mmCIF file of N, CA, C and O in Angstrom:
data_model
loop_
_atom_site.group_PDB
_atom_site.id
_atom_site.type_symbol
_atom_site.label_atom_id
_atom_site.label_comp_id
_atom_site.label_asym_id
_atom_site.label_seq_id
_atom_site.Cartn_x
_atom_site.Cartn_y
_atom_site.Cartn_z
ATOM 1 N N MET B 154 86.199 145.529 145.233
ATOM 2 C CA MET B 154 85.705 144.497 146.101
ATOM 3 C C MET B 154 85.281 143.303 145.257
ATOM 4 O O MET B 154 84.557 143.444 144.287
ATOM 5 N N SER B 155 85.727 142.130 145.622
ATOM 6 C CA SER B 155 85.422 140.909 144.890
ATOM 7 C C SER B 155 84.126 140.309 145.409
ATOM 8 O O SER B 155 83.936 140.154 146.609
ATOM 9 N N LYS B 156 83.238 139.955 144.496
ATOM 10 C CA LYS B 156 81.980 139.327 144.884
ATOM 11 C C LYS B 156 82.095 137.819 144.685
ATOM 12 O O LYS B 156 82.566 137.363 143.655
ATOM 13 N N LYS B 157 81.664 137.064 145.673
ATOM 14 C CA LYS B 157 81.689 135.611 145.609
ATOM 15 C C LYS B 157 80.495 135.120 144.792
ATOM 16 O O LYS B 157 79.377 135.550 145.015
ATOM 17 N N PHE B 158 80.770 134.226 143.850
ATOM 18 C CA PHE B 158 79.691 133.630 143.070
ATOM 19 C C PHE B 158 79.099 132.475 143.863
ATOM 20 O O PHE B 158 79.811 131.537 144.229
ATOM 21 N N THR B 159 77.816 132.520 144.113
ATOM 22 C CA THR B 159 77.179 131.508 144.956
ATOM 23 C C THR B 159 77.082 130.151 144.274
ATOM 24 O O THR B 159 76.988 129.139 144.947
ATOM 25 N N HIS B 160 77.092 130.102 142.961
ATOM 26 C CA HIS B 160 76.953 128.833 142.249
ATOM 27 C C HIS B 160 78.304 128.195 141.911
ATOM 28 O O HIS B 160 78.362 127.232 141.176
ATOM 29 N N ILE B 161 79.381 128.748 142.457
ATOM 30 C CA ILE B 161 80.714 128.200 142.239
ATOM 31 C C ILE B 161 81.328 127.898 143.603
ATOM 32 O O ILE B 161 81.364 128.760 144.480
ATOM 33 N N ASP B 162 81.824 126.653 143.788
ATOM 34 C CA ASP B 162 82.402 126.304 145.090
ATOM 35 C C ASP B 162 83.865 126.746 145.162
ATOM 36 O O ASP B 162 84.393 127.344 144.222
ATOM 37 N N VAL B 163 84.537 126.433 146.259
ATOM 38 C CA VAL B 163 85.916 126.880 146.477
ATOM 39 C C VAL B 163 86.894 126.271 145.473
ATOM 40 O O VAL B 163 87.976 126.812 145.248
ATOM 41 N N LYS B 164 86.525 125.164 144.847
ATOM 42 C CA LYS B 164 87.369 124.525 143.833
ATOM 43 C C LYS B 164 87.078 125.078 142.429
ATOM 44 O O LYS B 164 87.675 124.641 141.461
ATOM 45 N N GLY B 165 86.103 125.997 142.322
ATOM 46 C CA GLY B 165 85.735 126.537 141.019
ATOM 47 C C GLY B 165 84.730 125.687 140.268
ATOM 48 O O GLY B 165 84.487 125.897 139.084
ATOM 49 N N GLU B 166 84.133 124.726 140.971
ATOM 50 C CA GLU B 166 83.149 123.832 140.357
ATOM 51 C C GLU B 166 81.736 124.389 140.529
ATOM 52 O O GLU B 166 81.407 124.991 141.551
ATOM 53 N N ALA B 167 80.888 124.159 139.536
ATOM 54 C CA ALA B 167 79.488 124.575 139.627
ATOM 55 C C ALA B 167 78.775 123.752 140.684
ATOM 56 O O ALA B 167 79.057 122.565 140.866
ATOM 57 N N ARG B 168 77.881 124.406 141.411
ATOM 58 C CA ARG B 168 77.099 123.697 142.426
ATOM 59 C C ARG B 168 75.724 124.341 142.514
ATOM 60 O O ARG B 168 75.532 125.502 142.162
ATOM 61 N N MET B 169 74.773 123.583 142.996
ATOM 62 C CA MET B 169 73.433 124.107 143.209
ATOM 63 C C MET B 169 73.396 124.767 144.579
ATOM 64 O O MET B 169 74.025 124.298 145.520
ATOM 65 N N VAL B 170 72.668 125.853 144.693
ATOM 66 C CA VAL B 170 72.542 126.540 145.975
ATOM 67 C C VAL B 170 71.128 126.373 146.498
ATOM 68 O O VAL B 170 70.181 126.164 145.744
ATOM 69 N N ASP B 171 71.001 126.478 147.809
ATOM 70 C CA ASP B 171 69.705 126.356 148.477
ATOM 71 C C ASP B 171 69.017 127.720 148.493
ATOM 72 O O ASP B 171 69.520 128.667 149.091
ATOM 73 N N VAL B 172 67.880 127.830 147.822
ATOM 74 C CA VAL B 172 67.142 129.088 147.799
ATOM 75 C C VAL B 172 65.829 128.978 148.572
ATOM 76 O O VAL B 172 65.015 129.888 148.547
ATOM 77 N N SER B 173 65.666 127.880 149.305
ATOM 78 C CA SER B 173 64.395 127.649 149.993
ATOM 79 C C SER B 173 64.105 128.686 151.076
ATOM 80 O O SER B 173 62.943 128.952 151.376
ATOM 81 N N GLY B 174 65.122 129.300 151.642
ATOM 82 C CA GLY B 174 64.909 130.288 152.693
ATOM 83 C C GLY B 174 64.686 131.705 152.189
ATOM 84 O O GLY B 174 64.442 132.620 152.978
ATOM 85 N N LYS B 175 64.771 131.908 150.888
ATOM 86 C CA LYS B 175 64.608 133.264 150.345
ATOM 87 C C LYS B 175 63.146 133.690 150.406
ATOM 88 O O LYS B 175 62.253 132.895 150.143
ATOM 89 N N PRO B 176 62.903 134.953 150.733
ATOM 90 C CA PRO B 176 61.510 135.427 150.752
ATOM 91 C C PRO B 176 60.964 135.555 149.328
ATOM 92 O O PRO B 176 61.715 135.761 148.367
ATOM 93 N N VAL B 177 59.656 135.434 149.203
ATOM 94 C CA VAL B 177 58.995 135.607 147.912
ATOM 95 C C VAL B 177 59.131 137.070 147.502
ATOM 96 O O VAL B 177 58.924 137.977 148.307
ATOM 97 N N GLN B 178 59.518 137.292 146.266
ATOM 98 C CA GLN B 178 59.684 138.652 145.747
ATOM 99 C C GLN B 178 59.029 138.758 144.389
ATOM 100 O O GLN B 178 58.935 137.780 143.661
ATOM 101 N N GLN B 179 58.607 139.960 144.051
ATOM 102 C CA GLN B 179 58.111 140.197 142.704
ATOM 103 C C GLN B 179 59.285 140.657 141.852
ATOM 104 O O GLN B 179 60.043 141.548 142.244
ATOM 105 N N ARG B 180 59.447 140.031 140.704
ATOM 106 C CA ARG B 180 60.552 140.350 139.807
ATOM 107 C C ARG B 180 60.011 140.543 138.406
ATOM 108 O O ARG B 180 58.976 140.002 138.046
ATOM 109 N N MET B 181 60.759 141.288 137.618
ATOM 110 C CA MET B 181 60.393 141.471 136.230
ATOM 111 C C MET B 181 61.661 141.416 135.389
ATOM 112 O O MET B 181 62.692 141.963 135.776
ATOM 113 N N ALA B 182 61.574 140.734 134.261
ATOM 114 C CA ALA B 182 62.705 140.659 133.337
ATOM 115 C C ALA B 182 62.227 141.121 131.967
ATOM 116 O O ALA B 182 61.081 140.894 131.585
ATOM 117 N N VAL B 183 63.127 141.779 131.247
ATOM 118 C CA VAL B 183 62.817 142.235 129.894
ATOM 119 C C VAL B 183 63.935 141.763 128.977
ATOM 120 O O VAL B 183 65.110 141.945 129.286
ATOM 121 N N ALA B 184 63.551 141.139 127.873
ATOM 122 C CA ALA B 184 64.518 140.730 126.850
ATOM 123 C C ALA B 184 64.088 141.360 125.534
ATOM 124 O O ALA B 184 62.900 141.417 125.215
ATOM 125 N N ARG B 185 65.078 141.849 124.786
ATOM 126 C CA ARG B 185 64.757 142.516 123.519
ATOM 127 C C ARG B 185 65.761 142.070 122.466
ATOM 128 O O ARG B 185 66.942 141.928 122.744
ATOM 129 N N GLY B 186 65.257 141.842 121.274
ATOM 130 C CA GLY B 186 66.129 141.466 120.165
ATOM 131 C C GLY B 186 65.582 142.024 118.865
ATOM 132 O O GLY B 186 64.436 142.470 118.792
ATOM 133 N N GLU B 187 66.429 142.018 117.856
ATOM 134 C CA GLU B 187 66.034 142.505 116.536
ATOM 135 C C GLU B 187 66.214 141.399 115.513
ATOM 136 O O GLU B 187 67.190 140.657 115.553
ATOM 137 N N MET B 188 65.263 141.310 114.604
ATOM 138 C CA MET B 188 65.365 140.410 113.464
ATOM 139 C C MET B 188 65.400 141.252 112.208
ATOM 140 O O MET B 188 64.489 142.034 111.959
ATOM 141 N N ARG B 189 66.454 141.098 111.438
ATOM 142 C CA ARG B 189 66.577 141.838 110.186
ATOM 143 C C ARG B 189 66.305 140.896 109.030
ATOM 144 O O ARG B 189 66.680 139.725 109.071
ATOM 145 N N MET B 190 65.665 141.432 108.000
ATOM 146 C CA MET B 190 65.306 140.606 106.843
ATOM 147 C C MET B 190 65.170 141.481 105.609
ATOM 148 O O MET B 190 65.203 142.714 105.707
ATOM 149 N N GLY B 191 64.991 140.863 104.491
ATOM 150 C CA GLY B 191 64.772 141.596 103.257
ATOM 151 C C GLY B 191 63.418 142.290 103.281
ATOM 152 O O GLY B 191 62.489 141.840 103.955
ATOM 153 N N PRO B 192 63.288 143.374 102.519
ATOM 154 C CA PRO B 192 62.030 144.125 102.496
ATOM 155 C C PRO B 192 60.829 143.278 102.073
ATOM 156 O O PRO B 192 59.743 143.432 102.618
ATOM 157 N N ALA B 193 61.023 142.362 101.126
ATOM 158 C CA ALA B 193 59.911 141.531 100.667
ATOM 159 C C ALA B 193 59.422 140.601 101.774
ATOM 160 O O ALA B 193 58.213 140.402 101.956
ATOM 161 N N THR B 194 60.363 140.045 102.536
ATOM 162 C CA THR B 194 60.000 139.150 103.646
ATOM 163 C C THR B 194 59.234 139.910 104.712
ATOM 164 O O THR B 194 58.204 139.433 105.216
ATOM 165 N N LEU B 195 59.714 141.098 105.054
ATOM 166 C CA LEU B 195 59.029 141.909 106.061
ATOM 167 C C LEU B 195 57.609 142.242 105.611
ATOM 168 O O LEU B 195 56.669 142.162 106.407
ATOM 169 N N LYS B 196 57.444 142.558 104.358
ATOM 170 C CA LYS B 196 56.111 142.879 103.825
ATOM 171 C C LYS B 196 55.176 141.674 103.946
ATOM 172 O O LYS B 196 54.013 141.822 104.338
ATOM 173 N N LEU B 197 55.683 140.492 103.645
ATOM 174 C CA LEU B 197 54.871 139.272 103.781
ATOM 175 C C LEU B 197 54.471 139.028 105.239
ATOM 176 O O LEU B 197 53.327 138.671 105.533
ATOM 177 N N ILE B 198 55.420 139.204 106.153
ATOM 178 C CA ILE B 198 55.125 138.990 107.575
ATOM 179 C C ILE B 198 54.094 139.994 108.068
ATOM 180 O O ILE B 198 53.117 139.628 108.718
ATOM 181 N N ARG B 199 54.302 141.261 107.743
ATOM 182 C CA ARG B 199 53.366 142.303 108.197
ATOM 183 C C ARG B 199 51.973 142.101 107.627
ATOM 184 O O ARG B 199 50.975 142.404 108.274
ATOM 185 N N GLY B 200 51.890 141.560 106.423
ATOM 186 C CA GLY B 200 50.587 141.329 105.794
ATOM 187 C C GLY B 200 49.998 139.966 106.090
ATOM 188 O O GLY B 200 48.960 139.605 105.542
ATOM 189 N N ASP B 201 50.666 139.197 106.967
ATOM 190 C CA ASP B 201 50.244 137.834 107.304
ATOM 191 C C ASP B 201 50.045 137.010 106.032
ATOM 192 O O ASP B 201 49.046 136.329 105.859
ATOM 193 N N LYS B 202 51.030 137.070 105.157
ATOM 194 C CA LYS B 202 50.963 136.392 103.856
ATOM 195 C C LYS B 202 51.974 135.242 103.731
ATOM 196 O O LYS B 202 52.190 134.736 102.640
ATOM 197 N N ILE B 203 52.609 134.851 104.824
ATOM 198 C CA ILE B 203 53.551 133.732 104.775
ATOM 199 C C ILE B 203 52.747 132.440 104.600
ATOM 200 O O ILE B 203 51.760 132.213 105.309
ATOM 201 N N ALA B 204 53.161 131.587 103.668
ATOM 202 C CA ALA B 204 52.400 130.380 103.322
ATOM 203 C C ALA B 204 52.159 129.444 104.517
ATOM 204 O O ALA B 204 51.115 128.803 104.593
ATOM 205 N N LYS B 205 53.100 129.392 105.460
ATOM 206 C CA LYS B 205 52.947 128.471 106.596
ATOM 207 C C LYS B 205 52.093 129.041 107.713
ATOM 208 O O LYS B 205 51.849 128.368 108.708
ATOM 209 N N GLY B 206 51.661 130.286 107.605
ATOM 210 C CA GLY B 206 50.781 130.847 108.629
ATOM 211 C C GLY B 206 51.351 132.098 109.273
ATOM 212 O O GLY B 206 52.332 132.671 108.814
ATOM 213 N N ASN B 207 50.724 132.518 110.353
ATOM 214 C CA ASN B 207 51.052 133.761 111.046
ATOM 215 C C ASN B 207 52.369 133.605 111.816
ATOM 216 O O ASN B 207 52.428 132.996 112.882
ATOM 217 N N VAL B 208 53.419 134.174 111.267
ATOM 218 C CA VAL B 208 54.756 134.078 111.837
ATOM 219 C C VAL B 208 54.815 134.707 113.227
ATOM 220 O O VAL B 208 55.434 134.157 114.147
ATOM 221 N N LEU B 209 54.188 135.852 113.399
ATOM 222 C CA LEU B 209 54.267 136.553 114.686
ATOM 223 C C LEU B 209 53.508 135.807 115.782
ATOM 224 O O LEU B 209 53.949 135.777 116.929
ATOM 225 N N ALA B 210 52.385 135.201 115.442
ATOM 226 C CA ALA B 210 51.645 134.409 116.432
ATOM 227 C C ALA B 210 52.485 133.217 116.886
ATOM 228 O O ALA B 210 52.539 132.894 118.078
ATOM 229 N N THR B 211 53.167 132.579 115.948
ATOM 230 C CA THR B 211 54.032 131.449 116.278
ATOM 231 C C THR B 211 55.206 131.900 117.138
ATOM 232 O O THR B 211 55.564 131.234 118.121
ATOM 233 N N ALA B 212 55.792 133.036 116.794
ATOM 234 C CA ALA B 212 56.909 133.570 117.584
ATOM 235 C C ALA B 212 56.467 133.916 119.003
ATOM 236 O O ALA B 212 57.206 133.684 119.966
ATOM 237 N N ARG B 213 55.270 134.463 119.138
ATOM 238 C CA ARG B 213 54.753 134.811 120.462
ATOM 239 C C ARG B 213 54.576 133.551 121.312
ATOM 240 O O ARG B 213 54.952 133.514 122.489
ATOM 241 N N ILE B 214 54.024 132.507 120.726
ATOM 242 C CA ILE B 214 53.846 131.244 121.459
ATOM 243 C C ILE B 214 55.202 130.689 121.883
ATOM 244 O O ILE B 214 55.383 130.255 123.026
ATOM 245 N N ALA B 215 56.182 130.717 120.991
ATOM 246 C CA ALA B 215 57.522 130.216 121.313
ATOM 247 C C ALA B 215 58.150 131.013 122.454
ATOM 248 O O ALA B 215 58.780 130.441 123.352
ATOM 249 N N ALA B 216 57.971 132.326 122.434
ATOM 250 C CA ALA B 216 58.535 133.169 123.498
ATOM 251 C C ALA B 216 57.873 132.876 124.844
ATOM 252 O O ALA B 216 58.558 132.796 125.871
ATOM 253 N N ILE B 217 56.581 132.697 124.849
ATOM 254 C CA ILE B 217 55.872 132.382 126.097
ATOM 255 C C ILE B 217 56.308 131.015 126.616
ATOM 256 O O ILE B 217 56.566 130.840 127.813
ATOM 257 N N GLN B 218 56.430 130.041 125.715
ATOM 258 C CA GLN B 218 56.884 128.715 126.136
ATOM 259 C C GLN B 218 58.304 128.784 126.707
ATOM 260 O O GLN B 218 58.597 128.131 127.716
ATOM 261 N N ALA B 219 59.166 129.561 126.096
ATOM 262 C CA ALA B 219 60.538 129.697 126.594
ATOM 263 C C ALA B 219 60.551 130.337 127.978
ATOM 264 O O ALA B 219 61.305 129.908 128.859
ATOM 265 N N ALA B 220 59.725 131.359 128.188
ATOM 266 C CA ALA B 220 59.659 132.004 129.501
ATOM 267 C C ALA B 220 59.206 131.007 130.568
ATOM 268 O O ALA B 220 59.752 130.979 131.672
ATOM 269 N N LYS B 221 58.245 130.185 130.226
ATOM 270 C CA LYS B 221 57.736 129.205 131.177
ATOM 271 C C LYS B 221 58.754 128.106 131.484
ATOM 272 O O LYS B 221 58.689 127.458 132.521
ATOM 273 N N ARG B 222 59.720 127.903 130.591
ATOM 274 C CA ARG B 222 60.704 126.829 130.763
ATOM 275 C C ARG B 222 62.104 127.361 131.026
ATOM 276 O O ARG B 222 63.091 126.646 130.816
ATOM 277 N N THR B 223 62.209 128.587 131.505
ATOM 278 C CA THR B 223 63.520 129.202 131.723
ATOM 279 C C THR B 223 64.428 128.314 132.567
ATOM 280 O O THR B 223 65.604 128.137 132.245
ATOM 281 N N ALA B 224 63.918 127.748 133.624
ATOM 282 C CA ALA B 224 64.749 126.906 134.505
ATOM 283 C C ALA B 224 65.266 125.666 133.783
ATOM 284 O O ALA B 224 66.311 125.131 134.153
ATOM 285 N N ASP B 225 64.566 125.210 132.757
ATOM 286 C CA ASP B 225 65.030 124.058 131.985
ATOM 287 C C ASP B 225 66.072 124.459 130.938
ATOM 288 O O ASP B 225 66.847 123.633 130.484
ATOM 289 N N LEU B 226 66.057 125.715 130.534
ATOM 290 C CA LEU B 226 66.916 126.173 129.445
ATOM 291 C C LEU B 226 68.215 126.818 129.913
ATOM 292 O O LEU B 226 69.200 126.822 129.188
ATOM 293 N N ILE B 227 68.222 127.401 131.115
ATOM 294 C CA ILE B 227 69.401 128.088 131.631
ATOM 295 C C ILE B 227 70.013 127.247 132.752
ATOM 296 O O ILE B 227 69.352 126.972 133.754
ATOM 297 N N PRO B 228 71.261 126.830 132.583
ATOM 298 C CA PRO B 228 71.898 125.997 133.613
ATOM 299 C C PRO B 228 71.906 126.682 134.985
ATOM 300 O O PRO B 228 72.135 127.886 135.085
ATOM 301 N N LEU B 229 71.636 125.901 136.019
ATOM 302 C CA LEU B 229 71.634 126.310 137.421
ATOM 303 C C LEU B 229 70.550 127.328 137.779
ATOM 304 O O LEU B 229 70.577 127.913 138.850
ATOM 305 N N CYS B 230 69.607 127.542 136.890
ATOM 306 C CA CYS B 230 68.492 128.454 137.181
ATOM 307 C C CYS B 230 67.418 127.699 137.953
ATOM 308 O O CYS B 230 67.042 126.597 137.582
ATOM 309 N N HIS B 231 66.941 128.296 139.032
ATOM 310 C CA HIS B 231 65.871 127.689 139.803
ATOM 311 C C HIS B 231 64.524 128.039 139.182
ATOM 312 O O HIS B 231 64.358 129.128 138.633
ATOM 313 N N PRO B 232 63.560 127.136 139.286
ATOM 314 C CA PRO B 232 62.231 127.443 138.771
ATOM 315 C C PRO B 232 61.620 128.629 139.526
ATOM 316 O O PRO B 232 61.716 128.706 140.748
ATOM 317 N N LEU B 233 61.044 129.538 138.801
ATOM 318 C CA LEU B 233 60.357 130.688 139.391
ATOM 319 C C LEU B 233 58.920 130.698 138.902
ATOM 320 O O LEU B 233 58.658 130.403 137.736
ATOM 321 N N ALA B 234 58.021 131.039 139.793
ATOM 322 C CA ALA B 234 56.618 131.146 139.391
ATOM 323 C C ALA B 234 56.467 132.346 138.453
ATOM 324 O O ALA B 234 56.903 133.446 138.771
ATOM 325 N N ILE B 235 55.880 132.112 137.312
ATOM 326 C CA ILE B 235 55.650 133.189 136.339
ATOM 327 C C ILE B 235 54.151 133.365 136.214
ATOM 328 O O ILE B 235 53.411 132.415 135.938
ATOM 329 N N ASN B 236 53.700 134.604 136.434
ATOM 330 C CA ASN B 236 52.263 134.842 136.350
ATOM 331 C C ASN B 236 51.868 135.666 135.135
ATOM 332 O O ASN B 236 50.691 135.919 134.908
ATOM 333 N N HIS B 237 52.846 136.089 134.325
ATOM 334 C CA HIS B 237 52.510 136.871 133.133
ATOM 335 C C HIS B 237 53.704 136.896 132.190
ATOM 336 O O HIS B 237 54.849 136.921 132.627
ATOM 337 N N CYS B 238 53.429 136.865 130.918
ATOM 338 C CA CYS B 238 54.463 137.025 129.897
ATOM 339 C C CYS B 238 53.829 137.793 128.739
ATOM 340 O O CYS B 238 52.769 137.409 128.246
ATOM 341 N N GLU B 239 54.474 138.855 128.356
ATOM 342 C CA GLU B 239 53.964 139.678 127.265
ATOM 343 C C GLU B 239 55.037 139.774 126.184
ATOM 344 O O GLU B 239 56.212 139.975 126.481
ATOM 345 N N VAL B 240 54.633 139.626 124.929
ATOM 346 C CA VAL B 240 55.556 139.684 123.802
ATOM 347 C C VAL B 240 55.032 140.728 122.825
ATOM 348 O O VAL B 240 53.885 140.649 122.384
ATOM 349 N N GLU B 241 55.890 141.705 122.526
ATOM 350 C CA GLU B 241 55.493 142.792 121.623
ATOM 351 C C GLU B 241 56.395 142.806 120.397
ATOM 352 O O GLU B 241 57.587 142.513 120.494
ATOM 353 N N PHE B 242 55.818 143.175 119.265
ATOM 354 C CA PHE B 242 56.557 143.306 118.016
ATOM 355 C C PHE B 242 56.444 144.750 117.541
ATOM 356 O O PHE B 242 55.339 145.278 117.422
ATOM 357 N N ASP B 243 57.579 145.369 117.285
ATOM 358 C CA ASP B 243 57.605 146.738 116.760
ATOM 359 C C ASP B 243 58.309 146.725 115.411
ATOM 360 O O ASP B 243 59.246 145.959 115.186
ATOM 361 N N PHE B 244 57.841 147.603 114.539
ATOM 362 C CA PHE B 244 58.371 147.694 113.179
ATOM 363 C C PHE B 244 58.912 149.101 112.948
ATOM 364 O O PHE B 244 58.172 149.983 112.520
ATOM 365 N N PRO B 245 60.211 149.321 113.205
ATOM 366 C CA PRO B 245 60.775 150.647 112.954
ATOM 367 C C PRO B 245 60.656 150.996 111.467
ATOM 368 O O PRO B 245 60.877 150.159 110.601
ATOM 369 N N ARG B 246 60.295 152.219 111.192
ATOM 370 C CA ARG B 246 60.112 152.648 109.801
ATOM 371 C C ARG B 246 61.410 152.705 109.014
ATOM 372 O O ARG B 246 61.409 152.570 107.805
ATOM 373 N N SER B 247 62.515 152.927 109.710
ATOM 374 C CA SER B 247 63.779 153.191 109.028
ATOM 375 C C SER B 247 64.536 151.942 108.591
ATOM 376 O O SER B 247 65.595 152.039 107.981
ATOM 377 N N SER B 248 64.032 150.743 108.900
ATOM 378 C CA SER B 248 64.778 149.546 108.549
ATOM 379 C C SER B 248 63.845 148.374 108.293
ATOM 380 O O SER B 248 62.659 148.427 108.591
ATOM 381 N N ASN B 249 64.422 147.328 107.751
ATOM 382 C CA ASN B 249 63.671 146.078 107.530
ATOM 383 C C ASN B 249 63.873 145.165 108.740
ATOM 384 O O ASN B 249 64.471 144.113 108.642
ATOM 385 N N THR B 250 63.364 145.651 109.862
ATOM 386 C CA THR B 250 63.611 145.016 111.153
ATOM 387 C C THR B 250 62.315 144.840 111.922
ATOM 388 O O THR B 250 61.417 145.669 111.851
ATOM 389 N N ILE B 251 62.256 143.766 112.671
ATOM 390 C CA ILE B 251 61.201 143.580 113.669
ATOM 391 C C ILE B 251 61.921 143.581 115.025
ATOM 392 O O ILE B 251 62.849 142.795 115.229
ATOM 393 N N VAL B 252 61.499 144.453 115.927
ATOM 394 C CA VAL B 252 62.052 144.492 117.276
ATOM 395 C C VAL B 252 61.084 143.701 118.158
ATOM 396 O O VAL B 252 59.893 144.010 118.220
ATOM 397 N N ILE B 253 61.611 142.681 118.830
ATOM 398 C CA ILE B 253 60.801 141.803 119.668
ATOM 399 C C ILE B 253 61.173 142.080 121.122
ATOM 400 O O ILE B 253 62.339 142.020 121.494
ATOM 401 N N THR B 254 60.162 142.388 121.936
ATOM 402 C CA THR B 254 60.387 142.645 123.354
ATOM 403 C C THR B 254 59.502 141.703 124.167
ATOM 404 O O THR B 254 58.283 141.680 123.979
ATOM 405 N N SER B 255 60.133 140.929 125.035
ATOM 406 C CA SER B 255 59.404 140.025 125.936
ATOM 407 C C SER B 255 59.566 140.539 127.354
ATOM 408 O O SER B 255 60.678 140.811 127.808
ATOM 409 N N THR B 256 58.457 140.681 128.054
ATOM 410 C CA THR B 256 58.461 141.112 129.449
ATOM 411 C C THR B 256 57.792 140.048 130.288
ATOM 412 O O THR B 256 56.750 139.538 129.914
#
């Protein structure tokens, strides 16, 4: 079964759709990524020893700002009210990686 894309018109052109009649819903999105680096760099980040300051605090602020501006960053995305954004950093023992999860 073929699904019609609402943001594409019959000519295949992008168009804005009217979402004003949609009911208010609670939604949640999760994005996760990995940053790999050398062992020395990871040690500096974990110890908050980077000369320019706390890398993870800066990354958290950037992630929150991006979540708040999603409609400005993703084409044809409508603004959505966001009431919470959480950013977590995990350090797997087996690699020189930081796993970043934004909810």
